[in-house]
Amino acid sequence: MARETAQTMAATERASAPPDGTARTLRTRLAGVADLFAWPLRVSHYLELVNPLWSSHLLRARVERVCDETHDARTLILRPGRGWRGHRAGQFVAVTVPIDGTRHVRTYSISSAPEHDRTSECIAITVKAVPGGRVSNHLARDLVPGAYVTLGVAQGEFVLPESRPVRPLFITAGSGVTPVMGMLRSLAARGALPDIVHIHYAPSARDVIFADELARLAQDHPRYRLHLVYTRGAGGEQSPSHHFSPQELDALCPDWQGRDGYACGPRGLLAALEEHWSGNGLARRLLVERFQAALADAPPDATGGRVRFAASGIEVDADGATCLLRVAEASGLNPAHGCRMGICHSCTATLVAGCVRDVRDNRLTSDPGTRVQICVSAAAGNCELEL
Amino acid sequence: MTRNKPLAGLDPAALEEFGRELDVIRDEILDDRGERDRRYILRVIRVQRTLAFAARLVMYASLAFHPWFGFAWASWPAFLSVLLLGTVGLGLAKILENMELGHNILHAQWDWMRDPEIQSNTWEWDLVCPADQWRHSHNVVHHMWTNVMGKDRDVGYGMLRVTSRQRWSAFYAMQPLSFVVMATFFEWFIAVHDLEISRILAGKRSWPEARPMLKRVGWKVGRQVLKDYVLWPALAGPFFFWILAANALANIMRNLWTFTIIFCGHFPDGVHHFSKRDIRRETRGYWYARQLLGSCNIAGGKLFHIMTGHLSHQIEHHLFPDLPSHRYPEIAPRVQEIAARYGLPYNTGSLRRQFGTTIGKVLRFALPGPSPVTA
C-alpha cells in the first residue's frame, strides 16, 4: 500500500536521531566525542562504507528476499540496520529508493507481524505495481536481493488497541489488505484470534494478495470469517454492483454496528464506508487508512492555481506565469533568495504537494519532497510549498 | 557594450542565438542525468572517505618508526617518509573533499538526486569557511557578477590587483608577498572574505553588521581547529606535535592546490573584465558571453580534472554552474566549437601557461599603470 505524503520525508531523513529530551547516556556522549574526530561528517559516515546497515545517520535496510504474491504484487523482505525501533501491526514505513539517480519516497504498510520481526530481524512490505507508477514498478519488478533502501521510522495510527479486546471488521480492497495482514499475522502469532469478519475486494481471484495465507487462516481459525468479493465479472467488465453496498454489508456481517471497523483501500471505497458509518452515527467506530495524495498530479497544460505556503499558512491564487518567489513576496512573505534567475539555488523550497513548472524549460515537477527553485518556478495547478 | 572587443562585433540577435545554442546543451545534460551520475558521485565520496581514513592510519603507523622506540627499523628517514606518505594522502583526500565534493555539491549540482546526504543546503565541508556563508559569496555574488568591476568581489579577492582597471595604490606594491601568504593560508582568506573587512576598515561597513558572520566563522574555526590540531594529535600522545604538524601540512597542501587552480580560473592572460555599464539590461545571451570571456580552462587528463573539482573546466562551470561536474569534459568540445563559430575566444592552456601568466600579472600590476584599455 503506497501513500504519497511529503510529511513523511522528514521522518525518513535522520530517522534514528535520538528524540529531544532523551537522557544522554554514556554511549551517546562517547559517540558525540567520536563524531568530533569525523567532523564535518560523523563516524557513521565511515561505518557505512564497511556495512550500510551499521550507519546511524540514516536507517538503511537490505533486501533479503523477494517473493511474488500475485502477477503484479511482490513482497520484499527487508533487514533494517541499526536504529530500527520496531513497529506495531498495521503501521507503515517510508521507503526511499533511487531510480535513475533520483531518490523517491513512498510509504508502505508493513505486512509482517511485529512478533516475527524480533525473531527474524526482518520486516516485510508488499508492493503492488500500479500501472504507470514509477516507484511501485521499480520496487515490485526491478529491486533484487542485496539492494539497499532507506527506511523511515514506523508510524501511523491504524493499529489495534492494546488495552482492550476487539471484535474487528476488516474491510480491505486491493493492496489495502497489507496493513490488515500485519494485524492478522500478529493476532495469530499471539495464538488468540478474536472474532473477526474480513471483507476483501479484488478484481478477480488471481488478484488476491495473500490468497493462500488468508484461506489457511480461515480454515484453521473458525472465528476468522473471510469474504472475498470479486469486482470484475467473468468477462472482465467492471460492475458497480460488485462494489461496496450497505445491503451487501448487512448480508455479510449483520452485526457490523457492534464491531470495530478497520478499512483500507482506494479513495472511493473509503468515502462510501465513511458515509455509511457516519450516516448511522458510528463515525468513531471506523478507522480508515488512506493511500492517495491530497492533491492529484496536475495535467501538463495546467495554468496556475491555488498556492499554499504551508509553514506560514497563507493561501493565494497564482497564474501559471508568475514565479512563486514573486507570488510569495506579493503575499507578504520574505523568502531567502539570491540571483532570482535560477543560478544560485538560495531560494529552493520543498514542494509539499501539487505541481510546479520550471519557467525556463517548462519542466513539470510534482513529486512531493522535491526542492524547487522558486525564483524560476510557477504554479502548474494547485500546489503547496514548505515556506 | 562596446568596451569589450570580442562582443562589439556581434549583433544582439547573434548573441541571443549563441545563448540558445548553449541552452540546448544545458537541457540535454539535464535530461540525461541519471544512475550513471549518481554512481559517479557516490564513488568519489567512497574513495575520498576511505583515503582520508587510511591516510590518518598511515600517519599513526609512522610513529612506530620513530627513533624514540629504538626498534631495529626505527630511524628518522623511515619515520619521516611514512609520516609524509600519510600527510600527502590526507592532503589529497582534503583536496577531493574541497573541490570535487564540497564546491560542486554546494553549487547544487547534485540536488536533483534528492539525497538528503548530498544537498547544497545541508552539506558542510572540511574548511574553516562555513559552507552556507561561502554559498552566498560564491554562488550569488561571484557567479552572478563574474568579472564585473565593483560587483564581483573575487576580482583579486580584495587583496590583489589583477587588471589595470583596478586603481593602483601603495598597498598593491607588496602583492608578490601577499600572493604567497594567501596561497599558503587560502582557506582562512576565504573564511574572512565575506566579512568585507576592507570595507569595514574604509568605514563603509560597521563591525556590528559583520558580527553574526564573524560568530559563525568563529564556530566553524573552532570545530576545524579542534579536529585537526587538538583531537587527532592528542591521540598520538607524546607525538602530539608530529601529528599536528602533519595535519597542518595536509591543510597547506590543499590550500596551495586549490589556490593555484582557482587563480587559473579568472586571472590568466586574455581574460576579460566588464564594467557595470556593460551589463545594464544584460540579456541571457550576453550573460553567457560574459561568463565565457571571464573564465579560463586548464588542459589536463581525467585524474587532473577530478582533482581540480573540474574547475579546470571553469568556462563550462561558469556557463552551467549547476550541471554535475563530471559532465563538463563531455560538453567542452561543443562549447568550444560554438564559441569559435561566433568568433568568441575560448581561453584554455596548460597549467604552466595559465598559472604563469597569473603570476606575471600579479608582478606587473604590483606597479602602477598601465592606463586601462578602453577600446
Coordinates of N, CA and C in Angstrom, one line a residue, chain A residues 86-294:
Chain A
G86 N 11.4 -1.1 15.7 CA 10.2 -2.0 15.7 C 9.0 -1.2 15.2
H87 N 7.9 -2.0 15.2 CA 6.7 -1.4 14.7 C 5.5 -2.0 15.4
R88 N 4.3 -1.4 15.2 CA 3.1 -2.1 15.7 C 2.3 -2.5 14.5
A89 N 1.6 -3.6 14.6 CA 0.9 -4.2 13.5 C 0.0 -3.2 12.9
G90 N 0.0 -3.0 11.6 CA -0.9 -2.0 10.9 C -0.1 -0.7 10.5
Q91 N 1.0 -0.5 11.1 CA 1.7 0.7 10.8 C 2.4 0.7 9.4
F92 N 2.8 1.9 8.9 CA 3.5 1.9 7.7 C 4.9 2.5 7.9
V93 N 5.7 2.4 6.8 CA 7.1 2.9 6.9 C 7.4 3.6 5.6
A94 N 8.2 4.7 5.6 CA 8.6 5.4 4.4 C 9.8 4.6 3.8
V95 N 9.7 4.3 2.6 CA 10.8 3.6 1.9 C 11.4 4.5 0.8
T96 N 12.7 4.7 0.8 CA 13.3 5.6 -0.2 C 14.2 4.8 -1.1
V97 N 14.0 4.9 -2.4 CA 14.9 4.3 -3.3 C 15.3 5.2 -4.4
P98 N 16.6 5.1 -4.9 CA 17.0 5.9 -6.1 C 16.5 5.2 -7.3
I99 N 15.9 6.0 -8.2 CA 15.5 5.5 -9.5 C 16.1 6.4 -10.5
D100 N 16.9 5.9 -11.5 CA 17.6 6.8 -12.4 C 18.4 7.9 -11.7
G101 N 18.9 7.6 -10.6 CA 19.8 8.6 -9.9 C 19.0 9.4 -8.9
T102 N 17.7 9.5 -9.0 CA 16.9 10.4 -8.1 C 16.2 9.6 -7.1
R103 N 16.2 10.1 -5.8 CA 15.6 9.3 -4.8 C 14.1 9.6 -4.7
H104 N 13.3 8.6 -4.5 CA 11.9 8.7 -4.4 C 11.4 8.1 -3.1
V105 N 10.5 8.7 -2.5 CA 9.9 8.2 -1.2 C 8.5 7.8 -1.3
R106 N 8.2 6.7 -0.9 CA 6.8 6.2 -0.8 C 6.6 5.5 0.5
T107 N 5.4 5.5 1.0 CA 5.2 4.7 2.3 C 4.4 3.5 2.0
Y108 N 4.8 2.4 2.7 CA 4.1 1.1 2.5 C 3.8 0.6 3.9
S109 N 2.7 -0.1 3.9 CA 2.3 -0.8 5.2 C 3.2 -2.0 5.4
I110 N 3.5 -2.2 6.6 CA 4.3 -3.4 6.9 C 3.4 -4.6 7.1
S111 N 3.6 -5.6 6.3 CA 2.7 -6.7 6.3 C 3.1 -7.9 7.2
S112 N 4.3 -7.8 7.8 CA 4.8 -8.8 8.7 C 4.3 -8.5 10.1
A113 N 4.3 -9.5 11.0 CA 3.9 -9.3 12.4 C 5.1 -8.8 13.2
P114 N 4.9 -7.9 14.1 CA 6.0 -7.4 15.0 C 6.6 -8.6 15.7
E115 N 5.8 -9.6 16.1 CA 6.3 -10.8 16.8 C 7.3 -11.5 16.0
H116 N 7.2 -11.5 14.7 CA 8.1 -12.2 13.8 C 9.4 -11.4 13.6
D117 N 9.2 -10.1 13.6 CA 10.4 -9.2 13.3 C 11.5 -9.5 14.3
R118 N 11.0 -9.8 15.6 CA 12.0 -9.9 16.6 C 12.9 -11.2 16.4
T119 N 12.2 -12.2 15.9 CA 13.0 -13.5 15.7 C 13.8 -13.4 14.4
S120 N 13.2 -12.9 13.3 CA 13.9 -12.9 12.0 C 14.7 -11.7 11.8
E121 N 14.5 -10.7 12.6 CA 15.2 -9.4 12.4 C 14.9 -8.8 11.0
C122 N 13.7 -9.1 10.5 CA 13.4 -8.6 9.2 C 11.9 -8.1 9.2
I123 N 11.6 -7.2 8.3 CA 10.2 -6.8 8.2 C 9.8 -7.1 6.7
A124 N 8.5 -7.1 6.4 CA 8.1 -7.3 5.1 C 7.2 -6.2 4.6
I125 N 7.3 -5.7 3.4 CA 6.4 -4.8 2.8 C 5.9 -5.5 1.5
T126 N 4.7 -5.2 1.2 CA 4.1 -5.8 -0.1 C 3.7 -4.7 -1.0
V127 N 4.3 -4.7 -2.2 CA 4.1 -3.6 -3.1 C 3.4 -4.1 -4.3
K128 N 2.3 -3.4 -4.7 CA 1.6 -3.7 -5.9 C 2.0 -2.7 -7.0
A129 N 2.4 -3.3 -8.1 CA 2.8 -2.4 -9.2 C 1.6 -1.7 -9.8
V130 N 1.6 -0.4 -9.6 CA 0.5 0.4 -10.2 C 0.8 0.8 -11.6
P131 N -0.1 0.6 -12.6 CA 0.2 1.0 -13.9 C 0.7 2.4 -14.0
G132 N 1.9 2.6 -14.6 CA 2.5 4.0 -14.7 C 3.1 4.4 -13.4
G133 N 3.1 3.7 -12.3 CA 3.7 4.1 -11.1 C 5.2 3.8 -11.1
R134 N 6.0 4.8 -11.1 CA 7.4 4.6 -11.2 C 8.0 3.8 -10.1
V135 N 7.7 4.3 -8.8 CA 8.3 3.7 -7.7 C 7.7 2.3 -7.4
S136 N 6.4 2.1 -7.5 CA 5.8 0.8 -7.2 C 6.4 -0.2 -8.3
N137 N 6.5 0.2 -9.5 CA 7.0 -0.8 -10.5 C 8.5 -1.1 -10.3
H138 N 9.2 -0.1 -9.8 CA 10.6 -0.4 -9.5 C 10.7 -1.4 -8.4
L139 N 10.0 -1.1 -7.3 CA 10.1 -2.0 -6.1 C 9.5 -3.4 -6.5
A140 N 8.4 -3.4 -7.2 CA 7.8 -4.7 -7.4 C 8.5 -5.5 -8.6
R141 N 9.3 -4.9 -9.4 CA 9.8 -5.6 -10.5 C 11.4 -5.6 -10.6
D142 N 12.0 -4.4 -10.3 CA 13.4 -4.3 -10.5 C 14.3 -4.6 -9.3
L143 N 13.8 -4.4 -8.1 CA 14.7 -4.5 -7.0 C 15.1 -5.9 -6.7
V144 N 16.3 -6.2 -6.5 CA 16.8 -7.6 -6.3 C 17.4 -7.7 -4.9
P145 N 17.4 -8.9 -4.4 CA 18.1 -9.1 -3.1 C 19.5 -8.6 -3.1
G146 N 19.9 -8.0 -2.0 CA 21.2 -7.4 -1.9 C 21.1 -5.9 -2.1
A147 N 20.1 -5.4 -2.7 CA 19.9 -3.9 -2.8 C 19.6 -3.3 -1.5
Y148 N 19.9 -2.0 -1.4 CA 19.6 -1.3 -0.1 C 18.6 -0.2 -0.4
V149 N 17.7 0.0 0.6 CA 16.8 1.1 0.6 C 16.9 1.9 1.9
T150 N 16.4 3.1 1.9 CA 16.4 3.8 3.2 C 15.1 3.8 3.8
L151 N 15.0 3.6 5.1 CA 13.7 3.4 5.8 C 13.5 4.6 6.7
G152 N 12.2 4.9 6.9 CA 11.9 5.9 8.0 C 11.5 5.1 9.2
V153 N 11.0 5.8 10.2 CA 10.5 5.0 11.4 C 9.1 4.6 11.1
A154 N 8.7 3.5 11.8 CA 7.3 3.0 11.6 C 6.4 4.0 12.2
Q155 N 5.3 4.4 11.5 CA 4.4 5.3 12.1 C 3.0 5.0 11.6
G156 N 2.0 5.7 12.1 CA 0.6 5.5 11.8 C -0.2 5.1 12.9
E157 N -1.5 5.5 12.9 CA -2.4 5.2 14.0 C -3.4 4.0 13.6
F158 N -3.1 3.4 12.5 CA -4.0 2.4 12.0 C -3.5 1.1 12.7
V159 N -3.8 1.0 14.0 CA -3.3 -0.2 14.8 C -4.5 -0.6 15.7
L160 N -4.4 -1.9 16.1 CA -5.4 -2.4 17.1 C -5.1 -1.9 18.5
P161 N -6.1 -1.7 19.2 CA -5.9 -1.2 20.6 C -5.2 -2.3 21.4
E162 N -4.3 -1.9 22.3 CA -3.6 -2.9 23.1 C -4.2 -3.2 24.4
S163 N -5.1 -2.2 24.9 CA -5.5 -2.3 26.2 C -6.9 -3.0 26.3
R164 N -7.6 -3.3 25.2 CA -8.9 -3.9 25.3 C -9.1 -4.9 24.2
P165 N -9.9 -5.9 24.4 CA -10.2 -6.9 23.4 C -11.0 -6.2 22.3
V166 N -10.8 -6.7 21.0 CA -11.5 -6.1 19.9 C -12.3 -7.2 19.2
R167 N -13.4 -6.7 18.5 CA -14.1 -7.6 17.6 C -14.0 -6.9 16.2
P168 N -13.0 -7.1 15.5 CA -12.8 -6.3 14.3 C -13.6 -6.7 13.1
L169 N -14.0 -5.7 12.3 CA -14.5 -5.9 11.0 C -13.5 -5.3 10.0
F170 N -12.8 -6.1 9.3 CA -11.8 -5.6 8.3 C -12.4 -5.4 7.0
I171 N -12.3 -4.3 6.4 CA -12.8 -4.1 5.0 C -11.6 -3.6 4.2
T172 N -11.2 -4.4 3.3 CA -10.0 -4.0 2.5 C -10.2 -4.2 1.0
A173 N -9.4 -3.5 0.2 CA -9.5 -3.7 -1.2 C -8.1 -3.6 -1.8
G174 N -7.8 -4.5 -2.7 CA -6.5 -4.5 -3.4 C -5.4 -4.6 -2.5
S175 N -4.4 -3.7 -2.6 CA -3.2 -3.8 -1.7 C -3.6 -3.2 -0.4
G176 N -4.8 -2.8 -0.2 CA -5.2 -2.3 1.2 C -5.2 -3.4 2.2
V177 N -5.0 -4.6 1.7 CA -5.0 -5.8 2.6 C -3.7 -5.8 3.4
T178 N -2.7 -5.1 3.0 CA -1.4 -5.3 3.6 C -1.3 -4.9 5.1
P179 N -1.8 -3.8 5.5 CA -1.8 -3.5 7.0 C -2.6 -4.5 7.8
V180 N -3.7 -4.9 7.2 CA -4.6 -5.9 7.9 C -3.9 -7.2 8.0
M181 N -3.1 -7.6 6.9 CA -2.4 -8.8 7.0 C -1.4 -8.8 8.2
G182 N -0.8 -7.6 8.4 CA 0.1 -7.4 9.5 C -0.6 -7.7 10.8
M183 N -1.9 -7.1 10.9 CA -2.7 -7.3 12.1 C -3.0 -8.8 12.3
L184 N -3.5 -9.4 11.2 CA -3.9 -10.8 11.3 C -2.7 -11.7 11.8
R185 N -1.6 -11.5 11.1 CA -0.4 -12.3 11.5 C 0.0 -12.1 12.9
S186 N -0.1 -10.8 13.4 CA 0.2 -10.5 14.8 C -0.7 -11.2 15.7
L187 N -2.0 -11.1 15.4 CA -3.0 -11.8 16.3 C -2.8 -13.3 16.3
A188 N -2.5 -13.9 15.1 CA -2.3 -15.3 15.0 C -1.0 -15.7 15.8
A189 N 0.0 -14.9 15.7 CA 1.2 -15.2 16.4 C 1.0 -15.2 17.9
R190 N 0.1 -14.4 18.4 CA -0.2 -14.4 19.8 C -1.0 -15.6 20.2
G191 N -1.5 -16.3 19.2 CA -2.3 -17.5 19.5 C -3.7 -17.3 19.7
A192 N -4.2 -16.1 19.8 CA -5.6 -15.9 20.1 C -6.2 -15.0 19.1
L193 N -6.8 -15.6 18.1 CA -7.5 -14.9 17.1 C -8.9 -14.5 17.6
P194 N -9.3 -13.2 17.7 CA -10.6 -12.9 18.2 C -11.6 -13.2 17.1
D195 N -12.9 -12.9 17.4 CA -13.9 -13.0 16.4 C -13.8 -11.9 15.4
I196 N -13.4 -12.3 14.1 CA -13.1 -11.4 13.1 C -14.0 -11.6 11.8
V197 N -14.5 -10.5 11.2 CA -15.0 -10.6 9.9 C -14.2 -9.8 9.0
H198 N -13.8 -10.4 7.9 CA -12.9 -9.7 6.9 C -13.6 -9.7 5.5
I199 N -13.9 -8.6 5.0 CA -14.4 -8.5 3.7 C -13.3 -7.9 2.8
H200 N -12.9 -8.6 1.8 CA -11.8 -8.1 0.9 C -12.3 -8.1 -0.5
Y201 N -12.1 -6.9 -1.2 CA -12.4 -6.7 -2.6 C -11.2 -6.8 -3.4
A202 N -11.3 -7.6 -4.5 CA -10.3 -7.7 -5.5 C -10.9 -7.8 -6.9
P203 N -10.2 -7.4 -7.9 CA -10.8 -7.5 -9.3 C -11.2 -9.0 -9.6
S204 N -10.3 -9.9 -9.3 CA -10.6 -11.3 -9.6 C -9.8 -12.2 -8.6
A205 N -10.0 -13.5 -8.7 CA -9.3 -14.4 -7.7 C -7.8 -14.3 -7.9
R206 N -7.3 -14.1 -9.1 CA -5.9 -14.0 -9.3 C -5.2 -12.8 -8.8
D207 N -6.1 -11.8 -8.4 CA -5.5 -10.5 -7.9 C -5.5 -10.5 -6.4
V208 N -5.9 -11.5 -5.7 CA -6.0 -11.5 -4.2 C -4.6 -11.7 -3.7
I209 N -4.1 -10.7 -3.0 CA -2.8 -10.7 -2.4 C -2.9 -11.6 -1.1
F210 N -2.0 -12.4 -0.8 CA -2.0 -13.3 0.4 C -3.2 -14.3 0.3
A211 N -3.6 -14.7 -0.9 CA -4.8 -15.5 -1.0 C -4.7 -16.8 -0.2
D212 N -3.5 -17.5 -0.4 CA -3.4 -18.8 0.3 C -3.4 -18.6 1.8
E213 N -2.6 -17.6 2.2 CA -2.5 -17.5 3.7 C -3.8 -17.1 4.3
L214 N -4.6 -16.3 3.7 CA -5.9 -15.9 4.2 C -6.8 -17.1 4.3
A215 N -6.8 -17.9 3.2 CA -7.6 -19.1 3.2 C -7.2 -20.1 4.3
R216 N -5.9 -20.2 4.5 CA -5.4 -21.1 5.6 C -5.9 -20.6 6.9
L217 N -5.8 -19.3 7.1 CA -6.2 -18.7 8.4 C -7.7 -19.0 8.6
A218 N -8.5 -18.8 7.6 CA -9.9 -19.1 7.7 C -10.2 -20.5 8.0
Q219 N -9.4 -21.4 7.5 CA -9.6 -22.8 7.7 C -9.2 -23.2 9.1
D220 N -8.0 -22.7 9.6 CA -7.5 -23.0 10.9 C -8.3 -22.3 12.1
H221 N -8.8 -21.2 11.8 CA -9.5 -20.4 12.9 C -10.9 -20.2 12.5
P222 N -11.8 -20.9 13.0 CA -13.2 -20.7 12.7 C -13.7 -19.3 13.1
R223 N -13.1 -18.7 14.0 CA -13.6 -17.4 14.4 C -13.2 -16.3 13.4
Y224 N -12.4 -16.6 12.5 CA -12.0 -15.7 11.4 C -12.8 -16.0 10.2
R225 N -13.7 -15.1 9.8 CA -14.6 -15.3 8.7 C -14.2 -14.4 7.5
L226 N -13.7 -15.0 6.4 CA -13.2 -14.3 5.3 C -14.2 -14.3 4.1
H227 N -14.6 -13.1 3.6 CA -15.4 -13.0 2.5 C -14.7 -12.3 1.3
L228 N -14.4 -13.0 0.3 CA -13.7 -12.4 -0.9 C -14.8 -11.9 -1.9
V229 N -14.7 -10.7 -2.3 CA -15.7 -10.2 -3.3 C -14.9 -9.8 -4.5
Y230 N -15.3 -10.4 -5.6 CA -14.6 -10.0 -6.9 C -15.4 -9.0 -7.6
T231 N -14.7 -7.9 -7.9 CA -15.4 -6.7 -8.5 C -15.5 -6.8 -10.0
R232 N -14.8 -7.7 -10.6 CA -14.8 -7.8 -12.1 C -15.5 -9.1 -12.5
G233 N -16.4 -9.0 -13.4 CA -17.2 -10.2 -13.8 C -16.3 -11.1 -14.6
A234 N -16.8 -12.2 -15.0 CA -16.1 -13.2 -15.7 C -15.5 -12.7 -17.0
G235 N -16.3 -11.8 -17.7 CA -15.9 -11.2 -18.9 C -14.9 -10.1 -18.7
G236 N -14.5 -9.7 -17.5 CA -13.5 -8.7 -17.3 C -14.1 -7.3 -17.1
E237 N -15.5 -7.2 -17.2 CA -16.1 -5.9 -17.2 C -16.2 -5.4 -15.7
Q238 N -16.0 -4.2 -15.5 CA -16.2 -3.6 -14.1 C -17.7 -3.5 -13.9
S239 N -18.1 -3.9 -12.7 CA -19.6 -3.9 -12.4 C -19.8 -3.2 -11.1
P240 N -20.5 -2.1 -11.1 CA -20.7 -1.3 -9.9 C -21.4 -2.2 -8.8
S241 N -22.2 -3.2 -9.3 CA -23.0 -3.9 -8.3 C -22.0 -4.8 -7.4
H242 N -20.8 -4.9 -7.9 CA -19.9 -5.7 -7.1 C -19.1 -4.9 -6.1
H243 N -19.3 -3.6 -6.1 CA -18.5 -2.7 -5.1 C -19.3 -2.7 -3.9
F244 N -18.8 -2.0 -2.9 CA -19.4 -1.9 -1.6 C -20.8 -1.4 -1.7
S245 N -21.7 -2.1 -0.9 CA -23.1 -1.5 -0.8 C -23.6 -1.9 0.6
P246 N -24.4 -1.1 1.2 CA -24.9 -1.3 2.6 C -25.6 -2.7 2.6
Q247 N -26.3 -3.0 1.6 CA -27.1 -4.3 1.6 C -26.1 -5.4 1.7
E248 N -25.1 -5.3 0.9 CA -24.1 -6.4 1.0 C -23.4 -6.5 2.4
L249 N -23.2 -5.4 2.9 CA -22.6 -5.4 4.3 C -23.5 -6.1 5.3
D250 N -24.8 -5.7 5.2 CA -25.8 -6.3 6.1 C -25.8 -7.9 5.9
A251 N -25.6 -8.3 4.7 CA -25.7 -9.7 4.4 C -24.4 -10.4 4.9
L252 N -23.3 -9.8 4.7 CA -22.0 -10.5 5.0 C -21.7 -10.4 6.5
C253 N -22.1 -9.2 7.1 CA -21.8 -9.0 8.5 C -22.9 -8.3 9.2
P254 N -24.0 -9.1 9.6 CA -25.2 -8.4 10.1 C -24.9 -7.6 11.4
D255 N -23.8 -8.0 12.2 CA -23.6 -7.3 13.4 C -22.5 -6.2 13.2
W256 N -22.4 -5.6 12.0 CA -21.3 -4.7 11.8 C -21.4 -3.5 12.7
Q257 N -22.6 -3.1 13.2 CA -22.7 -1.9 14.0 C -22.0 -2.1 15.4
G258 N -21.8 -3.4 15.8 CA -21.2 -3.7 17.1 C -19.7 -4.0 17.0
R259 N -19.2 -3.8 15.8 CA -17.8 -4.1 15.6 C -16.9 -2.9 15.4
D260 N -15.6 -3.1 15.6 CA -14.6 -2.0 15.3 C -14.2 -2.1 13.9
G261 N -14.6 -1.1 13.1 CA -14.3 -1.1 11.7 C -12.9 -0.7 11.4
Y262 N -12.2 -1.5 10.6 CA -10.9 -1.1 10.1 C -10.9 -1.2 8.6
A263 N -10.7 -0.1 7.9 CA -10.8 -0.1 6.4 C -9.6 0.5 5.7
C264 N -9.2 -0.2 4.7 CA -8.0 0.3 3.9 C -8.2 0.0 2.4
G265 N -8.1 1.0 1.6 CA -8.4 0.7 0.2 C -8.4 2.0 -0.6
P266 N -8.9 2.0 -1.8 CA -8.9 3.2 -2.6 C -9.9 4.2 -2.1
R267 N -9.7 5.4 -2.6 CA -10.5 6.6 -2.1 C -12.0 6.4 -2.1
G268 N -12.5 5.8 -3.3 CA -13.9 5.6 -3.4 C -14.5 4.8 -2.4
L269 N -13.9 3.6 -2.1 CA -14.4 2.7 -1.1 C -14.4 3.4 0.3
L270 N -13.3 4.1 0.6 CA -13.3 4.7 2.0 C -14.3 5.7 2.1
A271 N -14.6 6.5 1.0 CA -15.6 7.5 1.1 C -17.0 6.9 1.3
A272 N -17.3 5.8 0.6 CA -18.5 5.1 0.8 C -18.7 4.6 2.2
L273 N -17.6 4.0 2.7 CA -17.7 3.5 4.1 C -17.9 4.6 5.1
E274 N -17.2 5.7 5.0 CA -17.3 6.8 5.9 C -18.7 7.3 5.9
E275 N -19.3 7.4 4.7 CA -20.6 8.0 4.6 C -21.6 7.1 5.3
H276 N -21.4 5.8 5.1 CA -22.3 4.8 5.7 C -22.2 4.8 7.2
W277 N -21.0 4.8 7.7 CA -20.8 4.7 9.1 C -21.3 6.0 9.8
S278 N -21.0 7.2 9.2 CA -21.4 8.4 9.9 C -22.9 8.6 9.8
G279 N -23.5 8.1 8.7 CA -24.9 8.1 8.5 C -25.6 7.4 9.6
N280 N -25.0 6.4 10.2 CA -25.5 5.6 11.3 C -25.0 6.1 12.6
G281 N -24.4 7.2 12.6 CA -23.9 7.8 13.9 C -22.7 7.0 14.5
L282 N -22.0 6.3 13.6 CA -21.0 5.4 14.1 C -19.6 5.8 13.6
A283 N -19.4 7.1 13.2 CA -18.2 7.5 12.6 C -17.0 7.2 13.5
R284 N -17.1 7.2 14.8 CA -16.0 6.9 15.6 C -15.6 5.5 15.7
R285 N -16.4 4.6 15.2 CA -16.1 3.2 15.3 C -15.4 2.7 14.0
L286 N -15.1 3.6 13.1 CA -14.5 3.2 11.8 C -13.1 3.9 11.7
L287 N -12.1 3.1 11.6 CA -10.7 3.7 11.4 C -10.3 3.4 10.0
V288 N -9.9 4.4 9.3 CA -9.5 4.2 7.9 C -8.0 4.5 7.7
E289 N -7.4 3.9 6.7 CA -6.1 4.2 6.3 C -6.1 4.5 4.8
R290 N -5.6 5.7 4.5 CA -5.7 6.2 3.1 C -4.3 6.0 2.5
F291 N -4.4 5.9 1.2 CA -3.1 5.9 0.5 C -3.1 6.6 -0.8
Q292 N -3.8 7.8 -0.8 CA -3.7 8.6 -2.0 C -3.4 10.0 -1.6
A293 N -2.7 10.7 -2.5 CA -2.2 12.1 -2.2 C -3.4 13.0 -2.1
A294 N -3.2 14.1 -1.3 CA -4.2 15.1 -1.1 C -4.5 15.8 -2.4

